[in-house]
Amino acid sequence: MPPRVAPEARRELIADAVIDEIAEHGLRSVTLARIAARTGLAIGSIRHYFGDTFREVMRFTLGVLMQRIVRRRATAATDPVSRLVAAVAVVAPTTDQERRENSALIEYHVAARTDPELAGEIAKASVQGVEAIRSLLQEVLADKDVGEEALRREVLLLFTLIEGFSLSSSMLPGPVEESDVRAVVTMTLQRMRDAYAAR
């Protein structure tokens, strides 16, 4: 008798198949039949883990993508600049697997334009990302005279930079180089610090 597979492991296998399908062919190509072909599972087995709605498979996969980004951990740096640089480097897709996952996440972002349910989940993740950047940037600029509106714009700049790395990675033939990400973020933070007077 073959070994039993834990339901969560099976669900992750299905999510990986969805991610691979999206990365190779786009979100609209994903069907239960294609997921079944990639996993070797019967369509009935997929329904067993997710119910009768294909939407649950897609929602679960989006959750997996978000969790994987959160699970990438930056090294614990002592100074605020290094912590923020590390946080951006962790989010930027710098490996082939991260690039595939990132490509799938971009497809979800595009689909969210016309899908209110996905839009809500994507917006929630974006708000959390902006709040994390804001917190770290406040530490970086703690000794500078930065007004609330200027801080909001600097946070927007960094968030846009992250999204730029994300989009670039999906368009280029390979992942972005971590050393490039770190250098660009370090230069950006230095320019920010230089732009404001000391308190």
XYZ file of C-alpha atoms in Angstrom:
199
model
C 0.000 0.000 0.000
C 1.439 3.438 -0.956
C 2.236 5.834 1.893
C -0.491 8.272 2.865
C 0.163 11.892 2.007
C -0.901 14.608 4.433
C -3.710 16.785 3.062
C -1.646 19.979 3.455
C 1.219 18.459 1.446
C -1.237 17.483 -1.286
C -2.740 20.980 -1.294
C 0.755 22.503 -1.601
C 1.479 20.133 -4.512
C -1.663 21.400 -6.225
C -0.697 25.025 -5.509
C 2.763 24.404 -7.009
C 1.114 23.008 -10.127
C -1.049 26.131 -10.399
C 2.016 28.363 -9.941
C 3.932 26.479 -12.639
C 0.965 26.612 -15.006
C 0.557 30.361 -14.490
C 4.294 31.014 -14.883
C 4.447 29.057 -18.136
C 1.078 29.791 -19.749
C -0.722 32.519 -17.790
C -3.546 32.567 -15.289
C -6.258 31.966 -17.864
C -4.695 28.674 -18.894
C -5.258 27.093 -15.481
C -7.944 24.415 -15.456
C -8.592 21.435 -13.241
C -7.551 19.181 -16.125
C -4.181 20.938 -16.467
C -3.620 20.834 -12.710
C -4.455 17.128 -12.719
C -1.989 16.520 -15.561
C 0.803 18.358 -13.728
C 0.209 16.645 -10.376
C -0.789 13.188 -11.543
C -3.937 13.477 -9.429
C -7.441 12.826 -10.636
C -9.752 15.829 -10.921
C -11.907 14.194 -8.258
C -8.936 14.189 -5.881
C -8.393 17.896 -6.451
C -12.068 18.519 -5.716
C -11.717 16.406 -2.583
C -9.124 18.855 -1.221
C -10.847 22.055 -2.372
C -14.522 21.323 -2.831
C -16.363 21.759 -6.085
C -15.226 25.298 -6.798
C -12.196 25.986 -8.921
C -12.078 29.377 -7.258
C -11.003 27.766 -3.968
C -7.965 26.269 -5.691
C -7.041 29.695 -7.026
C -7.620 31.448 -3.682
C -5.548 28.850 -1.845
C -2.702 29.283 -4.348
C -2.760 33.061 -3.883
C -2.499 32.489 -0.136
C 0.463 30.159 -0.667
C 2.215 32.793 -2.773
C 1.716 35.434 -0.093
C 2.886 33.095 2.687
C 6.046 32.196 0.787
C 7.006 35.841 0.447
C 6.400 36.398 4.159
C 8.431 33.282 5.052
C 11.524 34.597 3.299
C 13.381 36.068 6.194
C 15.895 38.858 6.108
C 19.018 38.529 8.179
C 18.789 40.330 11.481
C 20.802 43.485 10.892
C 21.595 45.894 13.669
C 21.171 49.227 11.908
C 17.898 50.460 10.342
C 19.338 50.976 6.831
C 20.640 47.408 6.672
C 17.295 46.063 7.961
C 15.353 47.911 5.257
C 17.798 46.898 2.512
C 17.534 43.278 3.658
C 13.721 43.455 3.766
C 13.533 44.649 0.144
C 16.123 42.081 -0.958
C 14.046 39.326 0.646
C 10.923 40.381 -1.245
C 12.635 40.853 -4.624
C 12.632 37.624 -6.680
C 16.328 36.681 -6.818
C 16.077 32.932 -7.545
C 14.410 30.998 -10.354
C 11.743 29.610 -8.001
C 10.995 33.051 -6.564
C 10.783 34.374 -10.131
C 8.160 31.742 -11.040
C 6.164 32.537 -7.921
C 6.500 36.247 -8.623
C 5.236 35.800 -12.203
C 2.179 34.010 -10.844
C 1.596 36.760 -8.296
C 1.726 39.406 -11.035
C -0.932 37.464 -12.938
C -3.105 37.554 -9.816
C -2.586 41.319 -9.581
C -3.766 41.728 -13.172
C -6.790 39.487 -12.587
C -7.670 41.528 -9.485
C -8.486 44.504 -11.695
C -11.735 42.816 -12.696
C -12.289 40.420 -9.784
C -13.483 42.161 -6.616
C -12.697 39.187 -4.367
C -9.109 38.951 -5.577
C -8.826 42.733 -5.491
C -9.632 42.711 -1.784
C -6.987 40.107 -1.003
C -4.332 41.830 -3.131
C -5.169 45.211 -1.566
C -4.878 43.762 1.941
C -1.410 42.367 1.166
C -0.345 45.676 -0.385
C -1.469 47.633 2.675
C 0.515 45.292 4.928
C 3.577 45.747 2.709
C 3.280 49.533 2.773
C 2.894 49.514 6.578
C 6.020 47.360 6.973
C 8.036 49.673 4.717
C 6.742 52.732 6.551
C 7.783 51.326 9.920
C 11.280 50.488 8.705
C 11.698 53.797 6.880
C 10.684 55.746 9.983
C 13.617 54.106 11.753
C 15.976 54.953 8.874
C 14.899 58.609 8.933
C 14.397 58.933 12.714
C 17.153 61.554 13.042
C 15.912 63.582 10.044
C 13.293 66.317 9.861
C 10.747 64.572 7.649
C 7.128 65.709 7.548
C 4.225 63.277 7.314
C 3.525 64.017 3.631
C 7.207 63.625 2.694
C 7.357 60.313 4.572
C 4.251 59.082 2.747
C 5.889 59.867 -0.594
C 9.166 58.211 0.363
C 7.251 55.069 1.377
C 5.474 55.180 -1.989
C 8.841 55.470 -3.736
C 10.206 52.393 -1.964
C 7.030 50.395 -2.561
C 7.202 51.347 -6.252
C 10.828 50.241 -6.310
C 9.828 46.831 -4.945
C 7.078 46.521 -7.544
C 9.590 47.519 -10.213
C 11.930 44.699 -9.190
C 8.946 42.371 -9.244
C 7.840 43.373 -12.735
C 11.404 43.405 -14.082
C 11.981 39.896 -12.830
C 8.940 38.602 -14.669
C 9.984 40.316 -17.922
C 13.708 39.513 -17.910
C 15.112 36.118 -18.869
C 16.263 35.483 -15.293
C 15.768 36.655 -11.719
C 17.174 39.973 -10.563
C 20.565 39.858 -8.882
C 20.420 40.259 -5.128
C 23.564 42.409 -5.205
C 21.832 44.801 -7.636
C 18.740 44.984 -5.431
C 20.828 45.739 -2.362
C 22.917 48.372 -4.174
C 19.872 50.176 -5.603
C 18.027 50.227 -2.276
C 21.142 51.382 -0.411
C 21.659 54.252 -2.887
C 17.979 55.194 -2.683
C 18.058 55.313 1.107
C 21.253 57.390 1.094
C 19.620 59.901 -1.275
C 16.614 60.057 1.029
C 18.773 60.661 4.078
C 20.758 63.352 2.253
C 17.549 65.156 1.213
C 16.462 65.984 4.770
C 18.036 68.140 7.449
C 18.958 66.676 10.817
C 16.487 67.197 13.671
